Amino acid sequence: MPHDATPPLGATRRRLLATALFGGAAVVAAPRIAWGQALPHAARIEQLIAAMTIEEKAGQLNLLNDPFRFRPQSVNPTDGEGDPARVAAEIRAGRIGNLFNGVGAETGREIQRIAVEESRLKIPLLFAADIIHGLFTVFPVPLAEASSWDTDLAYRTARAAAVEGAASAIHQTYAPMVDVGRDQRWGRVVEGAGEDVLLNNLMSVARTRGFQGERGLADPQALLATPKHIAAYGAAEAGLDYNTVDMSEAQLKEVYLPPFKAAFEAGALSTMSAFNDINGIPATGNEWLLTELLRGEWGFEGFVVSDYTSEQELIAHGFAADGRDAARIALLAGVDMSMVSGLYLEHIPDLVASGDVPMAVVDRAVRRVLSVKAALGLFDDPYRGTSVERERREVGTAEHYALAREAGRRSVVMLKNDGGLLPLPKSGKRIALIGPFGPSLDVFGPWTIWGDESKRVSVEQGFREAMTDPSLLTVVEGSGVEEALDGGIEAAVAAARAADIVVLALGESQGMSAEAQSRADIVVPPPQQALAEAVAATGKPVVVLLRNGRALELSGAVRDAPAILVTWFLGSEMGRSVADIVFGDHAPDGRLPVSFPQLSGQQPFYYSRKTTGRPASSRDEGYKAQFREVGHAPLYPFGHGLTYGAVTYGAPSVGGGVLPWDGSLEVSVQVTNTGRRAASEVVQLYIRDRVATMTQPRQLLKDFKRIEIAPGATETVRFTLRREQLLFVGRDLEWTVEPGEFDLWLAPSAEVGEPVRFRLER
Ligand code: NOJ
């Protein structure tokens, strides 16, 4: 029921809702102020601020869960608790200015009507939602999509999600998540673009632009983007969600902040403060972060919303004494809008009366929120996005599903394909599809609250549609996701024996990589591993299809299978996208946005780690920065991904080898497709600053290009390198670059190939 955003409600709830929406509490007379339609927004906002009571000001800074509209999944601790009648009364009283996580045009219109017709100042509500990778049509999880290394694709899926959201009476999305994820134990790596700064920056910009569109925020199809969670939420110690972050300011500036800055430069006008503390100061109470840096240095003009009760959590952090203190600290730090806790509404009047918070600080926050409402066109058209007819037309379209399928197949990464086992023939072979994720409809991935469940395509369905003779397909679960199934292994082994080829669909359920779902051991769950061992022992050729929201440790029969595809969570069309690749209608061309370690215990593990004074060594030497069991290399490096062609690289060429201070250096490499199918190759440029006044990463991605190479052809791929690409954050915490020697790789992934040397000369 994708088009009907007003699904069946229980009778009591329906009554409550009707009373709430139409209940007719007495309307307080509107103030006699002379603000006319013709006033420019800034002047109008000042007039409003001058006319507002302190309670009404606090109301504009108050954001609550939408209790009116359907939310089929719970995504936050208390999100089912709202009382429609109470919330409607509070809106009428001007004590709530913003609601989130309700979608639907028809009810949206009724809720908005309360604000603009029944509240004293008639200020429209702002409706926000977690639209992370699609609304009704679900696109690949962001980590999967980042595997496409294709910013145009990320733009297009964000645009489609925005079209659906904006047609369902939503104005703001809590996306993109731009937290760099270097520890795969963290459950929320799945929501971002992985471990690399450049890839995160590019995806951050593409998604921000995609959500907001090209025609300004007032465009009826635009959604305000909210890059989150500022800052360094992804660097939680031990990958444990919400945990402490303690890092140098240089690292913060070099790695964790750039994707935010990139999003703001692309026009994002809101951001969400993180749950974690950074160097002893919780992000939500961090004036340096949210005011000095964000406003002062970066010139950000939008508003900051707290994450779900994160201002209240200042108490648990031991950073605020009580709710009043928490509200004071967050407000003074620069958090403009309070999510769910109600602390702003409760304490702002007294905080101002007592002089603990200057009125100017409250006005500043209100001004920011109202300015964004104005930018969204809400003062001109508060009912934007509330046409039921348009909603029907624009959500869940065939075009969006086609995009979901395309994005899905572009997100698949082929780790391995020994002996050219893939693609599989569509006919003539008996295929056993074994594992919990063959028939499973667990395809959306986390953060899909409203995805249309009736349109999910399993891998089994995708295979049946693709195969010429689907009767050659046998499907056996063999195991649950985390528990064994009675007789499962026996049934699976029998199916494997009777087949020519086994496809093992294994991995994590969507609930295993999500908020608060950190894993201490990032392995394929043991019952599935046992299934894989038993099936592999039949000696049949095995293709592994991994379902995962993070890089995993692969071992035994899973690691040793001749072919492995990383299929993540690909959204609504998952089964078809996977079948497109498995049966060869499309070649895989995704690249890993995260390194696959050899063992969980290597986390955090990322290609751009520092060398240390005793770099890990492939030779059997002692006293090196490596683990007893595995050394310190990835199983599959960042950037890795094969296709059905076979690509080889020549040695990179750096021309004269000198990059002049104000000039550029042309570098190139010859890439040959020695295979029999066309190849789509992502040529990656990495550098290493060999000697600097701060230790530098062992490699850093600086550019990449995707090229198509015909079978047998050789292409020369050229890049232009400039000084600006060699910047790092120096001891004085400013971006700097130093002349000297650099290594350069032009390679199919990180951690492979031989570098060549060039000099930056002043
Ligand atoms: C908590 C999550 O951390 C955040 O990403 C999300 O946007 C909010 N809840 C609202 O649902």
Short mmCIF file of N, CA and C in Angstrom, two decimals, residues 345-474:
data_model
loop_
_atom_site.label_atom_id
_atom_site.label_comp_id
_atom_site.label_asym_id
_atom_site.label_seq_id
_atom_site.Cartn_x
_atom_site.Cartn_y
_atom_site.Cartn_z
N LEU A 345 11.42 23.49 26.03
CA LEU A 345 10.10 24.04 26.33
C LEU A 345 9.94 24.24 27.84
N GLU A 346 10.42 23.27 28.56
CA GLU A 346 10.23 23.31 30.00
C GLU A 346 11.09 24.38 30.67
N HIS A 347 12.30 24.56 30.20
CA HIS A 347 13.22 25.39 30.99
C HIS A 347 13.59 26.74 30.40
N ILE A 348 13.36 26.94 29.10
CA ILE A 348 13.80 28.21 28.52
C ILE A 348 13.17 29.42 29.23
N PRO A 349 11.87 29.40 29.52
CA PRO A 349 11.31 30.61 30.17
C PRO A 349 12.05 30.97 31.46
N ASP A 350 12.31 29.96 32.27
CA ASP A 350 12.98 30.26 33.53
C ASP A 350 14.46 30.60 33.32
N LEU A 351 15.09 29.92 32.36
CA LEU A 351 16.51 30.21 32.10
C LEU A 351 16.69 31.66 31.68
N VAL A 352 15.75 32.16 30.91
CA VAL A 352 15.84 33.56 30.46
C VAL A 352 15.49 34.50 31.61
N ALA A 353 14.42 34.15 32.34
CA ALA A 353 13.99 35.02 33.45
C ALA A 353 15.11 35.17 34.48
N SER A 354 15.84 34.09 34.71
CA SER A 354 16.89 34.15 35.74
C SER A 354 18.18 34.76 35.20
N GLY A 355 18.22 34.99 33.91
CA GLY A 355 19.45 35.55 33.32
C GLY A 355 20.51 34.50 33.03
N ASP A 356 20.19 33.21 33.22
CA ASP A 356 21.19 32.18 32.92
C ASP A 356 21.41 32.01 31.41
N VAL A 357 20.39 32.35 30.66
CA VAL A 357 20.55 32.36 29.20
C VAL A 357 20.03 33.70 28.70
N PRO A 358 20.85 34.46 28.00
CA PRO A 358 20.37 35.75 27.49
C PRO A 358 19.25 35.54 26.47
N MET A 359 18.30 36.44 26.48
CA MET A 359 17.20 36.37 25.49
C MET A 359 17.79 36.33 24.06
N ALA A 360 18.90 37.03 23.88
CA ALA A 360 19.50 37.08 22.54
C ALA A 360 19.88 35.69 22.03
N VAL A 361 20.25 34.80 22.95
CA VAL A 361 20.62 33.45 22.53
C VAL A 361 19.38 32.69 22.07
N VAL A 362 18.28 32.88 22.79
CA VAL A 362 17.04 32.23 22.39
C VAL A 362 16.58 32.80 21.04
N ASP A 363 16.63 34.12 20.93
CA ASP A 363 16.20 34.75 19.67
C ASP A 363 17.05 34.27 18.50
N ARG A 364 18.32 34.10 18.77
CA ARG A 364 19.24 33.64 17.72
C ARG A 364 18.78 32.27 17.21
N ALA A 365 18.47 31.39 18.14
CA ALA A 365 18.04 30.05 17.74
C ALA A 365 16.69 30.11 17.00
N VAL A 366 15.78 30.91 17.52
CA VAL A 366 14.47 31.02 16.86
C VAL A 366 14.64 31.58 15.45
N ARG A 367 15.49 32.59 15.34
CA ARG A 367 15.73 33.21 14.03
C ARG A 367 16.25 32.16 13.04
N ARG A 368 17.15 31.32 13.51
CA ARG A 368 17.71 30.29 12.61
C ARG A 368 16.62 29.32 12.14
N VAL A 369 15.80 28.90 13.10
CA VAL A 369 14.75 27.94 12.73
C VAL A 369 13.74 28.59 11.78
N LEU A 370 13.33 29.80 12.11
CA LEU A 370 12.33 30.46 11.25
C LEU A 370 12.92 30.77 9.87
N SER A 371 14.20 31.10 9.84
CA SER A 371 14.80 31.41 8.54
C SER A 371 14.80 30.18 7.64
N VAL A 372 15.05 29.01 8.24
CA VAL A 372 15.02 27.80 7.42
C VAL A 372 13.58 27.49 7.00
N LYS A 373 12.64 27.71 7.90
CA LYS A 373 11.23 27.53 7.49
C LYS A 373 10.90 28.45 6.31
N ALA A 374 11.42 29.67 6.40
CA ALA A 374 11.16 30.61 5.31
C ALA A 374 11.84 30.14 4.03
N ALA A 375 13.09 29.66 4.16
CA ALA A 375 13.81 29.20 2.96
C ALA A 375 13.07 28.03 2.31
N LEU A 376 12.40 27.23 3.12
CA LEU A 376 11.64 26.10 2.58
C LEU A 376 10.32 26.55 1.95
N GLY A 377 10.06 27.84 2.04
CA GLY A 377 8.84 28.37 1.44
C GLY A 377 7.61 28.16 2.30
N LEU A 378 7.81 27.78 3.56
CA LEU A 378 6.65 27.43 4.39
C LEU A 378 5.79 28.63 4.75
N PHE A 379 6.39 29.82 4.80
CA PHE A 379 5.56 30.99 5.10
C PHE A 379 4.69 31.37 3.91
N ASP A 380 5.14 30.95 2.72
CA ASP A 380 4.35 31.27 1.53
C ASP A 380 3.37 30.14 1.22
N ASP A 381 3.81 28.91 1.46
CA ASP A 381 2.94 27.77 1.17
C ASP A 381 3.10 26.73 2.28
N PRO A 382 2.43 26.96 3.40
CA PRO A 382 2.59 26.03 4.52
C PRO A 382 2.10 24.63 4.19
N TYR A 383 1.24 24.54 3.18
CA TYR A 383 0.66 23.23 2.84
C TYR A 383 1.46 22.51 1.75
N ARG A 384 2.69 22.92 1.55
CA ARG A 384 3.47 22.24 0.51
C ARG A 384 3.52 20.74 0.83
N GLY A 385 3.41 19.96 -0.21
CA GLY A 385 3.52 18.51 -0.03
C GLY A 385 2.30 17.84 0.56
N THR A 386 1.16 18.54 0.59
CA THR A 386 0.00 17.90 1.22
C THR A 386 -1.09 17.55 0.21
N SER A 387 -0.71 17.45 -1.05
CA SER A 387 -1.71 17.03 -2.03
C SER A 387 -1.71 15.50 -2.14
N VAL A 388 -2.84 14.91 -1.83
CA VAL A 388 -2.95 13.45 -1.86
C VAL A 388 -2.78 12.94 -3.29
N GLU A 389 -3.30 13.71 -4.20
CA GLU A 389 -3.23 13.33 -5.61
C GLU A 389 -1.75 13.28 -6.08
N ARG A 390 -1.02 14.31 -5.69
CA ARG A 390 0.40 14.33 -6.07
C ARG A 390 1.17 13.19 -5.38
N GLU A 391 0.84 12.97 -4.13
CA GLU A 391 1.50 11.89 -3.40
C GLU A 391 1.31 10.56 -4.14
N ARG A 392 0.08 10.32 -4.56
CA ARG A 392 -0.21 9.08 -5.31
C ARG A 392 0.65 8.98 -6.55
N ARG A 393 0.81 10.11 -7.20
CA ARG A 393 1.52 10.13 -8.49
C ARG A 393 3.02 9.97 -8.31
N GLU A 394 3.56 10.52 -7.22
CA GLU A 394 5.03 10.65 -7.17
C GLU A 394 5.75 9.63 -6.31
N VAL A 395 5.04 8.87 -5.50
CA VAL A 395 5.78 7.87 -4.70
C VAL A 395 5.65 6.49 -5.32
N GLY A 396 6.71 5.72 -5.15
CA GLY A 396 6.69 4.32 -5.60
C GLY A 396 6.47 4.18 -7.09
N THR A 397 7.03 5.07 -7.88
CA THR A 397 6.82 5.01 -9.33
C THR A 397 7.67 3.91 -9.95
N ALA A 398 7.29 3.52 -11.16
CA ALA A 398 8.06 2.50 -11.89
C ALA A 398 9.49 3.01 -12.10
N GLU A 399 9.59 4.30 -12.33
CA GLU A 399 10.92 4.90 -12.56
C GLU A 399 11.80 4.74 -11.30
N HIS A 400 11.20 4.93 -10.13
CA HIS A 400 11.98 4.79 -8.90
C HIS A 400 12.41 3.34 -8.69
N TYR A 401 11.51 2.41 -9.01
CA TYR A 401 11.91 1.01 -8.85
C TYR A 401 13.00 0.62 -9.85
N ALA A 402 12.93 1.17 -11.05
CA ALA A 402 13.99 0.88 -12.02
C ALA A 402 15.33 1.43 -11.50
N LEU A 403 15.27 2.61 -10.89
CA LEU A 403 16.49 3.19 -10.32
C LEU A 403 17.01 2.34 -9.16
N ALA A 404 16.08 1.82 -8.36
CA ALA A 404 16.50 0.97 -7.24
C ALA A 404 17.22 -0.27 -7.77
N ARG A 405 16.73 -0.83 -8.84
CA ARG A 405 17.37 -2.03 -9.41
C ARG A 405 18.76 -1.69 -9.95
N GLU A 406 18.81 -0.58 -10.67
CA GLU A 406 20.11 -0.15 -11.21
C GLU A 406 21.10 0.13 -10.07
N ALA A 407 20.64 0.90 -9.07
CA ALA A 407 21.53 1.24 -7.96
C ALA A 407 21.97 -0.02 -7.23
N GLY A 408 21.07 -0.99 -7.13
CA GLY A 408 21.39 -2.25 -6.47
C GLY A 408 22.53 -2.97 -7.17
N ARG A 409 22.40 -3.12 -8.47
CA ARG A 409 23.47 -3.90 -9.13
C ARG A 409 24.79 -3.12 -9.16
N ARG A 410 24.70 -1.79 -9.18
CA ARG A 410 25.92 -0.98 -9.18
C ARG A 410 26.63 -1.03 -7.82
N SER A 411 25.93 -1.53 -6.80
CA SER A 411 26.48 -1.55 -5.45
C SER A 411 27.15 -2.88 -5.11
N VAL A 412 26.99 -3.87 -5.97
CA VAL A 412 27.55 -5.20 -5.68
C VAL A 412 29.06 -5.18 -5.92
N VAL A 413 29.80 -5.79 -5.02
CA VAL A 413 31.26 -5.86 -5.17
C VAL A 413 31.66 -7.33 -5.29
N MET A 414 32.38 -7.64 -6.36
CA MET A 414 32.87 -9.02 -6.52
C MET A 414 34.27 -9.10 -5.92
N LEU A 415 34.38 -9.84 -4.83
CA LEU A 415 35.69 -9.95 -4.16
C LEU A 415 36.58 -10.94 -4.89
N LYS A 416 35.97 -11.94 -5.48
CA LYS A 416 36.77 -13.07 -5.97
C LYS A 416 35.95 -13.83 -6.99
N ASN A 417 36.62 -14.37 -8.00
CA ASN A 417 35.90 -15.18 -9.01
C ASN A 417 36.86 -16.18 -9.63
N ASP A 418 37.34 -17.09 -8.81
CA ASP A 418 38.35 -18.04 -9.27
C ASP A 418 37.79 -18.91 -10.39
N GLY A 419 38.60 -19.06 -11.41
CA GLY A 419 38.22 -19.92 -12.53
C GLY A 419 37.03 -19.39 -13.31
N GLY A 420 36.70 -18.14 -13.12
CA GLY A 420 35.58 -17.56 -13.86
C GLY A 420 34.26 -18.29 -13.58
N LEU A 421 34.07 -18.69 -12.30
CA LEU A 421 32.83 -19.40 -11.95
C LEU A 421 31.59 -18.55 -12.26
N LEU A 422 31.69 -17.26 -12.00
CA LEU A 422 30.61 -16.34 -12.35
C LEU A 422 30.90 -15.71 -13.71
N PRO A 423 29.90 -15.34 -14.47
CA PRO A 423 28.47 -15.48 -14.20
C PRO A 423 27.99 -16.92 -14.39
N LEU A 424 26.86 -17.22 -13.77
CA LEU A 424 26.28 -18.55 -13.91
C LEU A 424 25.41 -18.59 -15.17
N PRO A 425 25.30 -19.79 -15.74
CA PRO A 425 24.40 -19.91 -16.91
C PRO A 425 22.94 -19.85 -16.46
N LYS A 426 22.10 -19.29 -17.33
CA LYS A 426 20.67 -19.21 -16.99
C LYS A 426 19.96 -20.52 -17.23
N SER A 427 20.65 -21.43 -17.94
CA SER A 427 19.99 -22.71 -18.20
C SER A 427 21.03 -23.82 -18.21
N GLY A 428 20.55 -25.03 -18.09
CA GLY A 428 21.42 -26.20 -18.26
C GLY A 428 22.14 -26.65 -17.00
N LYS A 429 22.08 -25.87 -15.93
CA LYS A 429 22.75 -26.29 -14.68
C LYS A 429 21.74 -26.28 -13.53
N ARG A 430 21.90 -27.24 -12.65
CA ARG A 430 21.05 -27.27 -11.45
C ARG A 430 21.72 -26.40 -10.37
N ILE A 431 20.97 -25.46 -9.89
CA ILE A 431 21.52 -24.53 -8.89
C ILE A 431 20.83 -24.75 -7.55
N ALA A 432 21.63 -24.92 -6.50
CA ALA A 432 21.06 -24.98 -5.15
C ALA A 432 21.34 -23.64 -4.47
N LEU A 433 20.27 -22.94 -4.15
CA LEU A 433 20.40 -21.67 -3.43
C LEU A 433 20.21 -21.97 -1.95
N ILE A 434 21.31 -21.89 -1.21
CA ILE A 434 21.30 -22.36 0.18
C ILE A 434 21.63 -21.21 1.12
N GLY A 435 20.95 -21.18 2.26
CA GLY A 435 21.26 -20.17 3.27
C GLY A 435 20.04 -19.34 3.59
N PRO A 436 20.07 -18.69 4.76
CA PRO A 436 18.88 -17.96 5.21
C PRO A 436 18.50 -16.80 4.30
N PHE A 437 19.43 -16.30 3.50
CA PHE A 437 19.10 -15.11 2.71
C PHE A 437 18.67 -15.42 1.28
N GLY A 438 18.45 -16.71 0.97
CA GLY A 438 17.90 -17.04 -0.35
C GLY A 438 16.46 -16.57 -0.46
N PRO A 439 15.57 -17.13 0.38
CA PRO A 439 14.16 -16.73 0.30
C PRO A 439 13.86 -15.48 1.14
N SER A 440 14.82 -14.99 1.87
CA SER A 440 14.54 -13.94 2.85
C SER A 440 14.12 -12.62 2.21
N LEU A 441 13.15 -11.98 2.88
CA LEU A 441 12.74 -10.64 2.43
C LEU A 441 13.41 -9.55 3.25
N ASP A 442 14.44 -9.93 3.94
CA ASP A 442 15.22 -8.97 4.73
C ASP A 442 16.20 -8.27 3.77
N VAL A 443 15.65 -7.43 2.92
CA VAL A 443 16.45 -6.84 1.83
C VAL A 443 16.65 -5.33 1.99
N PHE A 444 15.83 -4.71 2.84
CA PHE A 444 15.86 -3.24 2.90
C PHE A 444 17.12 -2.71 3.58
N GLY A 445 17.51 -3.33 4.69
CA GLY A 445 18.58 -2.75 5.50
C GLY A 445 17.97 -1.79 6.50
N PRO A 446 18.79 -1.38 7.49
CA PRO A 446 18.26 -0.52 8.54
C PRO A 446 17.82 0.85 8.02
N TRP A 447 17.05 1.55 8.83
CA TRP A 447 16.55 2.89 8.51
C TRP A 447 15.68 2.91 7.27
N THR A 448 14.74 1.99 7.26
CA THR A 448 13.69 2.09 6.25
C THR A 448 12.40 1.96 7.02
N ILE A 449 11.83 3.08 7.37
CA ILE A 449 10.66 3.04 8.23
C ILE A 449 9.40 2.77 7.42
N TRP A 450 9.35 3.33 6.20
CA TRP A 450 8.11 3.27 5.43
C TRP A 450 8.24 2.48 4.14
N GLY A 451 9.33 1.74 3.96
CA GLY A 451 9.52 0.99 2.72
C GLY A 451 8.31 0.10 2.44
N ASP A 452 7.94 0.02 1.19
CA ASP A 452 6.77 -0.77 0.82
C ASP A 452 7.12 -2.26 0.84
N GLU A 453 6.67 -2.93 1.88
CA GLU A 453 7.08 -4.32 2.08
C GLU A 453 6.49 -5.25 1.04
N SER A 454 5.41 -4.82 0.41
CA SER A 454 4.80 -5.71 -0.58
C SER A 454 5.64 -5.77 -1.86
N LYS A 455 6.61 -4.88 -1.97
CA LYS A 455 7.39 -4.85 -3.22
C LYS A 455 8.82 -5.38 -3.03
N ARG A 456 9.08 -6.09 -1.94
CA ARG A 456 10.45 -6.58 -1.74
C ARG A 456 10.73 -7.80 -2.62
N VAL A 457 11.89 -7.82 -3.22
CA VAL A 457 12.24 -8.95 -4.09
C VAL A 457 13.39 -9.74 -3.46
N SER A 458 13.11 -10.99 -3.14
CA SER A 458 14.14 -11.85 -2.55
C SER A 458 15.12 -12.31 -3.63
N VAL A 459 16.23 -12.84 -3.19
CA VAL A 459 17.19 -13.41 -4.14
C VAL A 459 16.54 -14.58 -4.87
N GLU A 460 15.79 -15.37 -4.11
CA GLU A 460 15.11 -16.51 -4.75
C GLU A 460 14.23 -16.03 -5.91
N GLN A 461 13.44 -15.00 -5.63
CA GLN A 461 12.55 -14.50 -6.70
C GLN A 461 13.36 -13.96 -7.88
N GLY A 462 14.43 -13.24 -7.56
CA GLY A 462 15.28 -12.70 -8.62
C GLY A 462 15.85 -13.83 -9.49
N PHE A 463 16.27 -14.92 -8.83
CA PHE A 463 16.82 -16.06 -9.57
C PHE A 463 15.74 -16.70 -10.45
N ARG A 464 14.57 -16.89 -9.87
CA ARG A 464 13.50 -17.56 -10.63
C ARG A 464 13.14 -16.75 -11.88
N GLU A 465 13.10 -15.44 -11.70
CA GLU A 465 12.75 -14.61 -12.87
C GLU A 465 13.85 -14.64 -13.93
N ALA A 466 15.10 -14.78 -13.48
CA ALA A 466 16.21 -14.69 -14.43
C ALA A 466 16.48 -16.02 -15.14
N MET A 467 16.19 -17.14 -14.47
CA MET A 467 16.56 -18.43 -15.04
C MET A 467 15.60 -18.85 -16.16
N THR A 468 16.17 -19.42 -17.19
CA THR A 468 15.34 -19.86 -18.31
C THR A 468 14.42 -21.00 -17.85
N ASP A 469 14.97 -21.88 -17.02
CA ASP A 469 14.16 -22.98 -16.51
C ASP A 469 14.24 -22.97 -14.98
N PRO A 470 13.34 -22.24 -14.33
CA PRO A 470 13.43 -22.10 -12.86
C PRO A 470 13.27 -23.42 -12.12
N SER A 471 12.80 -24.47 -12.81
CA SER A 471 12.68 -25.75 -12.10
C SER A 471 14.06 -26.31 -11.76
N LEU A 472 15.11 -25.76 -12.35
CA LEU A 472 16.47 -26.22 -12.00
C LEU A 472 16.98 -25.58 -10.71
N LEU A 473 16.15 -24.74 -10.11
CA LEU A 473 16.57 -24.06 -8.87
C LEU A 473 15.98 -24.78 -7.65
N THR A 474 16.85 -25.13 -6.69
CA THR A 474 16.38 -25.67 -5.41
C THR A 474 16.73 -24.66 -4.34
#
